[in-house]
């Protein structure tokens, strides 16, 4: 007859628990930033983006005001670049 001093206990595998917790935290943070916060990123990237909102005030209701604008007249018209020949007519044909 054996004397049992201590019963063996199961060890908890922390790796799947930590991966699950990380996934929940990641999804929670993503949902928060996508749906519950404002998106002022464009104001940080381009502080003059608010000028696009005032376009009607700048131009007014006269569309010919754009043609008479000196900055619009200073733009150059450039031709479209040619694409050239792209690839072979039959890509499955042997190359040699």
Backbone as ProteinMPNN parsed JSONL, in Angstrom:
{"seq_chain_A": "XXXXXXXXXXXXXXXXXXXXXXXXXXXXXXXXXXXXXXXXXXXXXXXXXXXXXXXXXXXXXXXXXXXXXXXXXXXXXXXXXXXXXXXXXXXXXXXX", "coords_chain_A": {"N_chain_A": [[0.83, -1.149, 0.0], [0.538, 2.201, -0.891], [1.506, 5.43, 0.207], [-0.04, 8.415, -0.384], [1.27, 11.454, -0.819], [1.039, 13.923, -2.145], [-1.205, 14.846, -4.645], [-0.762, 14.708, -8.15], [-0.915, 17.731, -9.986], [-2.568, 19.374, -12.731], [-0.768, 21.179, -15.139], [-1.113, 24.51, -16.219], [-1.401, 25.541, -19.51], [-0.048, 28.34, -20.648], [0.417, 29.579, -23.084], [-1.653, 29.335, -25.216], [-3.637, 30.763, -23.873], [-2.496, 33.309, -23.578], [-2.217, 34.033, -26.282], [-4.913, 34.11, -27.058], [-5.837, 36.173, -25.362], [-4.297, 38.306, -26.341], [-5.346, 38.469, -28.945], [-8.005, 39.217, -28.395], [-7.586, 41.731, -27.174], [-6.365, 43.078, -29.307], [-8.425, 43.069, -31.262], [-10.333, 44.526, -29.844], [-9.06, 47.068, -29.527], [-8.772, 47.756, -32.227], [-11.474, 47.894, -33.092], [-12.317, 50.012, -31.48], [-10.731, 52.206, -32.418], [-11.521, 52.269, -35.093], [-14.323, 52.696, -35.122], [-15.191, 54.347, -32.991], [-13.695, 56.674, -32.588], [-12.767, 59.965, -33.686], [-11.538, 60.91, -36.943], [-8.96, 62.589, -37.413], [-6.778, 62.506, -39.106], [-6.151, 63.512, -41.687], [-5.96, 66.234, -41.274], [-3.626, 66.367, -39.871], [-1.766, 65.386, -41.684], [-2.044, 67.047, -43.957], [-2.21, 70.239, -43.377], [-3.503, 72.226, -44.81], [-5.817, 71.17, -45.771], [-8.304, 72.026, -45.082], [-8.781, 74.083, -46.785], [-9.843, 72.999, -49.075], [-12.425, 72.566, -48.369], [-13.459, 75.081, -48.408], [-13.833, 75.704, -51.056], [-15.978, 76.544, -52.613], [-16.372, 79.069, -51.583], [-14.039, 80.333, -52.392], [-14.029, 80.16, -55.221], [-16.599, 80.89, -55.754], [-19.768, 81.257, -57.306], [-19.22, 81.284, -59.922], [-18.046, 79.525, -62.538], [-16.135, 80.239, -64.426], [-14.222, 81.606, -63.117], [-12.181, 79.983, -62.384], [-10.709, 79.566, -64.721], [-9.589, 82.079, -65.097], [-7.836, 82.279, -63.051], [-4.544, 82.896, -61.949], [-2.797, 80.906, -60.926], [-3.917, 78.581, -61.917], [-3.571, 78.962, -64.63], [-0.821, 78.782, -64.775], [-0.232, 76.116, -64.752], [1.092, 73.28, -66.487], [0.366, 71.45, -69.417], [0.946, 68.13, -69.908], [1.991, 65.466, -72.059], [0.573, 62.135, -72.13], [2.468, 59.354, -70.962], [3.904, 56.834, -73.084], [3.087, 53.376, -73.113], [4.373, 51.24, -74.339], [5.574, 47.98, -75.425], [4.25, 45.311, -73.708], [5.191, 42.423, -72.268], [4.963, 39.039, -73.697], [3.152, 37.852, -76.604], [2.021, 35.291, -76.229], [2.192, 33.978, -73.216], [2.633, 31.377, -72.423], [4.062, 30.09, -74.315], [7.215, 28.673, -75.312], [10.205, 30.389, -74.348], [12.441, 30.324, -75.963]], "CA_chain_A": [[0.0, 0.0, 0.0], [1.352, 3.413, -1.044], [1.004, 6.624, 0.882], [-0.08, 9.543, -1.325], [1.601, 12.693, -0.13], [0.466, 15.016, -2.906], [-1.686, 14.404, -5.942], [-0.215, 15.548, -9.23], [-1.848, 18.729, -10.519], [-2.351, 19.682, -14.152], [-0.153, 22.474, -15.379], [-1.87, 25.346, -17.154], [-0.631, 25.959, -20.675], [-0.3, 29.768, -20.752], [0.601, 30.084, -24.444], [-2.923, 29.614, -25.894], [-4.367, 31.793, -23.143], [-1.911, 34.608, -23.919], [-2.566, 34.33, -27.68], [-6.321, 34.502, -27.056], [-5.951, 37.493, -24.737], [-3.74, 39.273, -27.283], [-6.297, 38.622, -30.039], [-9.132, 40.004, -27.9], [-7.14, 43.11, -26.989], [-6.146, 43.645, -30.638], [-9.733, 43.318, -31.868], [-10.958, 45.613, -29.099], [-8.418, 48.333, -29.886], [-9.102, 48.033, -33.622], [-12.871, 48.338, -33.153], [-12.397, 51.329, -30.865], [-10.179, 53.235, -33.288], [-12.248, 52.345, -36.359], [-15.713, 53.098, -35.042], [-15.563, 55.226, -31.9], [-12.879, 57.879, -32.504], [-12.783, 60.797, -34.885], [-10.39, 60.649, -37.813], [-8.33, 63.856, -37.793], [-5.471, 62.228, -39.71], [-5.881, 64.357, -42.846], [-5.533, 67.539, -40.807], [-2.223, 66.264, -39.47], [-0.94, 65.163, -42.87], [-2.114, 68.242, -44.785], [-2.938, 71.254, -42.624], [-4.269, 73.063, -45.721], [-6.951, 70.414, -46.291], [-9.527, 72.774, -44.853], [-9.009, 74.969, -47.92], [-10.684, 72.308, -50.039], [-13.805, 72.729, -47.931], [-13.867, 76.448, -48.726], [-13.667, 75.879, -52.493], [-17.081, 77.337, -53.152], [-16.147, 80.453, -51.187], [-12.938, 80.877, -53.186], [-14.432, 80.277, -56.615], [-17.914, 81.505, -55.841], [-20.691, 80.512, -58.157], [-18.815, 81.533, -61.308], [-17.029, 78.537, -62.907], [-15.08, 80.829, -65.264], [-13.196, 82.182, -62.239], [-11.047, 79.058, -62.369], [-9.898, 79.818, -65.913], [-8.871, 83.343, -64.982], [-6.924, 82.212, -61.912], [-3.159, 82.805, -62.439], [-2.16, 79.636, -60.573], [-4.426, 77.581, -62.841], [-2.947, 79.205, -65.944], [0.596, 78.43, -64.726], [-0.082, 74.67, -64.886], [1.494, 72.837, -67.825], [-0.251, 70.213, -69.892], [1.976, 67.187, -70.338], [1.399, 64.312, -72.754], [0.593, 60.866, -71.409], [3.597, 58.514, -71.378], [3.54, 55.638, -73.837], [3.354, 52.178, -72.334], [5.273, 50.344, -75.057], [5.158, 46.589, -75.533], [4.279, 44.661, -72.404], [5.149, 40.971, -72.272], [4.891, 38.306, -74.952], [1.767, 37.602, -76.998], [1.579, 34.057, -75.596], [3.141, 33.772, -72.127], [2.882, 29.954, -72.213], [4.952, 29.6, -75.369], [8.601, 28.633, -74.857], [10.908, 31.643, -74.571], [13.536, 30.17, -76.927]], "C_chain_A": [[0.895, 1.239, 0.0], [0.697, 4.572, -0.316], [1.095, 7.775, -0.119], [0.162, 10.819, -0.529], [0.939, 13.874, -0.832], [0.013, 14.476, -4.248], [-1.085, 15.298, -7.023], [-1.3, 16.493, -9.77], [-1.535, 18.977, -11.987], [-1.735, 21.064, -14.267], [-0.977, 23.232, -16.428], [-0.94, 25.763, -18.294], [-0.973, 27.426, -20.958], [-0.198, 30.303, -22.172], [-0.731, 30.312, -25.163], [-3.758, 30.679, -25.185], [-3.828, 33.176, -23.489], [-2.214, 34.99, -25.366], [-4.021, 34.772, -27.771], [-6.532, 35.88, -26.457], [-5.418, 38.572, -25.668], [-4.706, 39.526, -28.437], [-7.498, 39.456, -29.603], [-8.766, 41.468, -27.717], [-6.95, 43.784, -28.349], [-7.467, 43.979, -31.314], [-10.436, 44.469, -31.159], [-10.38, 46.971, -29.457], [-8.763, 48.718, -31.322], [-10.534, 48.539, -33.759], [-13.012, 49.733, -32.562], [-11.901, 52.417, -31.824], [-10.922, 53.345, -34.618], [-13.621, 52.984, -36.214], [-16.031, 54.158, -33.999], [-14.69, 56.466, -31.755], [-13.032, 58.682, -33.781], [-11.517, 60.534, -35.689], [-9.751, 61.957, -38.253], [-6.984, 63.666, -38.494], [-5.172, 63.178, -40.861], [-5.459, 65.756, -42.414], [-4.085, 67.516, -40.339], [-1.315, 66.121, -40.682], [-0.88, 66.418, -43.725], [-2.896, 69.307, -44.038], [-3.772, 72.164, -43.516], [-5.473, 72.34, -46.3], [-8.258, 71.143, -46.06], [-9.803, 73.747, -45.985], [-9.886, 74.316, -48.972], [-12.15, 72.422, -49.644], [-14.329, 74.108, -48.298], [-13.781, 76.735, -50.225], [-14.765, 76.761, -53.076], [-16.926, 78.802, -52.772], [-15.059, 81.099, -52.031], [-13.399, 81.141, -54.612], [-15.741, 81.044, -56.729], [-18.806, 80.646, -56.712], [-20.363, 80.697, -59.629], [-17.738, 80.528, -61.703], [-15.929, 79.102, -63.793], [-13.994, 81.472, -64.413], [-11.981, 81.273, -62.16], [-10.135, 79.322, -63.553], [-9.089, 81.099, -65.8], [-7.885, 83.348, -63.817], [-5.49, 82.059, -62.41], [-2.471, 81.486, -62.075], [-2.655, 78.509, -61.472], [-3.787, 77.74, -64.213], [-1.473, 78.81, -65.95], [0.829, 76.918, -64.844], [0.253, 74.302, -66.321], [0.759, 71.558, -68.181], [0.861, 69.331, -70.421], [1.321, 66.013, -71.037], [1.48, 63.057, -71.892], [1.78, 60.028, -71.877], [3.092, 57.282, -72.129], [3.917, 54.398, -73.022], [4.329, 51.252, -73.036], [4.711, 48.938, -75.113], [5.312, 45.931, -74.166], [4.158, 43.158, -72.581], [5.126, 40.356, -73.663], [3.436, 38.076, -75.327], [1.209, 36.333, -76.351], [2.561, 33.744, -74.467], [3.456, 32.296, -71.876], [3.759, 29.334, -73.288], [6.387, 29.58, -74.827], [9.33, 29.927, -75.236], [12.0, 31.521, -75.628], [13.126, 29.372, -78.11]], "O_chain_A": [[1.86, 1.334, 0.758], [-0.528, 4.666, -0.243], [2.171, 8.073, -0.637], [-0.641, 11.206, 0.319], [0.345, 14.732, -0.179], [0.744, 13.742, -4.912], [-0.921, 16.501, -6.824], [-2.446, 16.093, -9.977], [-0.399, 18.815, -12.433], [-2.136, 21.998, -13.574], [-1.466, 22.647, -17.394], [0.159, 26.269, -18.067], [-2.061, 27.725, -21.45], [-0.692, 31.399, -22.439], [-0.935, 31.406, -25.689], [-4.504, 31.415, -25.831], [-4.602, 34.115, -23.675], [-2.446, 36.166, -25.649], [-4.33, 35.72, -28.494], [-7.316, 36.672, -26.979], [-6.018, 39.642, -25.779], [-4.871, 40.668, -28.866], [-7.963, 40.31, -30.357], [-9.548, 42.353, -28.066], [-7.334, 44.941, -28.522], [-7.613, 45.061, -31.882], [-11.07, 45.3, -31.809], [-11.128, 47.926, -29.67], [-9.02, 49.889, -31.602], [-10.779, 49.514, -34.469], [-13.758, 50.555, -33.095], [-12.573, 53.43, -32.017], [-10.948, 54.423, -35.212], [-14.045, 53.738, -37.09], [-17.063, 54.819, -34.112], [-14.937, 57.26, -30.847], [-13.385, 58.142, -34.83], [-10.542, 59.996, -35.166], [-9.986, 62.396, -39.379], [-6.144, 64.566, -38.477], [-4.029, 63.615, -41.0], [-4.68, 66.405, -43.112], [-3.394, 68.532, -40.403], [-0.215, 66.673, -40.705], [0.195, 66.818, -44.172], [-4.127, 69.288, -44.058], [-4.681, 72.826, -43.015], [-6.097, 72.845, -47.233], [-9.231, 70.901, -46.775], [-10.938, 74.199, -46.142], [-10.603, 75.01, -49.692], [-13.027, 72.377, -50.507], [-15.534, 74.279, -48.48], [-13.668, 77.895, -50.622], [-14.509, 77.615, -53.924], [-17.301, 79.685, -53.543], [-15.145, 82.285, -52.352], [-13.181, 82.228, -55.147], [-15.958, 81.768, -57.701], [-18.602, 79.438, -56.827], [-21.149, 80.307, -60.492], [-16.602, 80.659, -61.246], [-14.869, 78.486, -63.9], [-12.946, 81.848, -64.939], [-10.872, 81.738, -61.898], [-8.913, 79.306, -63.407], [-7.997, 81.185, -66.362], [-7.171, 84.332, -63.621], [-5.229, 81.174, -63.224], [-1.642, 80.998, -62.843], [-1.905, 77.578, -61.763], [-3.496, 76.749, -64.881], [-0.919, 78.532, -67.014], [1.968, 76.485, -65.018], [-0.236, 74.928, -67.262], [0.559, 70.688, -67.333], [1.631, 69.744, -71.288], [0.223, 65.6, -70.663], [2.352, 62.938, -71.031], [2.071, 59.994, -73.073], [2.012, 56.76, -71.853], [4.937, 54.38, -72.333], [5.061, 50.529, -72.36], [3.522, 48.723, -74.879], [6.376, 45.992, -73.55], [3.11, 42.672, -73.007], [5.253, 41.051, -74.671], [2.567, 38.102, -74.456], [0.041, 36.305, -75.963], [3.669, 33.284, -74.741], [4.431, 31.983, -71.193], [4.154, 28.174, -73.176], [6.73, 30.393, -73.969], [9.101, 30.487, -76.308], [12.449, 32.543, -76.147], [13.931, 29.151, -79.014]]}, "name": "protein", "num_of_chains": 1, "seq": "XXXXXXXXXXXXXXXXXXXXXXXXXXXXXXXXXXXXXXXXXXXXXXXXXXXXXXXXXXXXXXXXXXXXXXXXXXXXXXXXXXXXXXXXXXXXXXXX"}
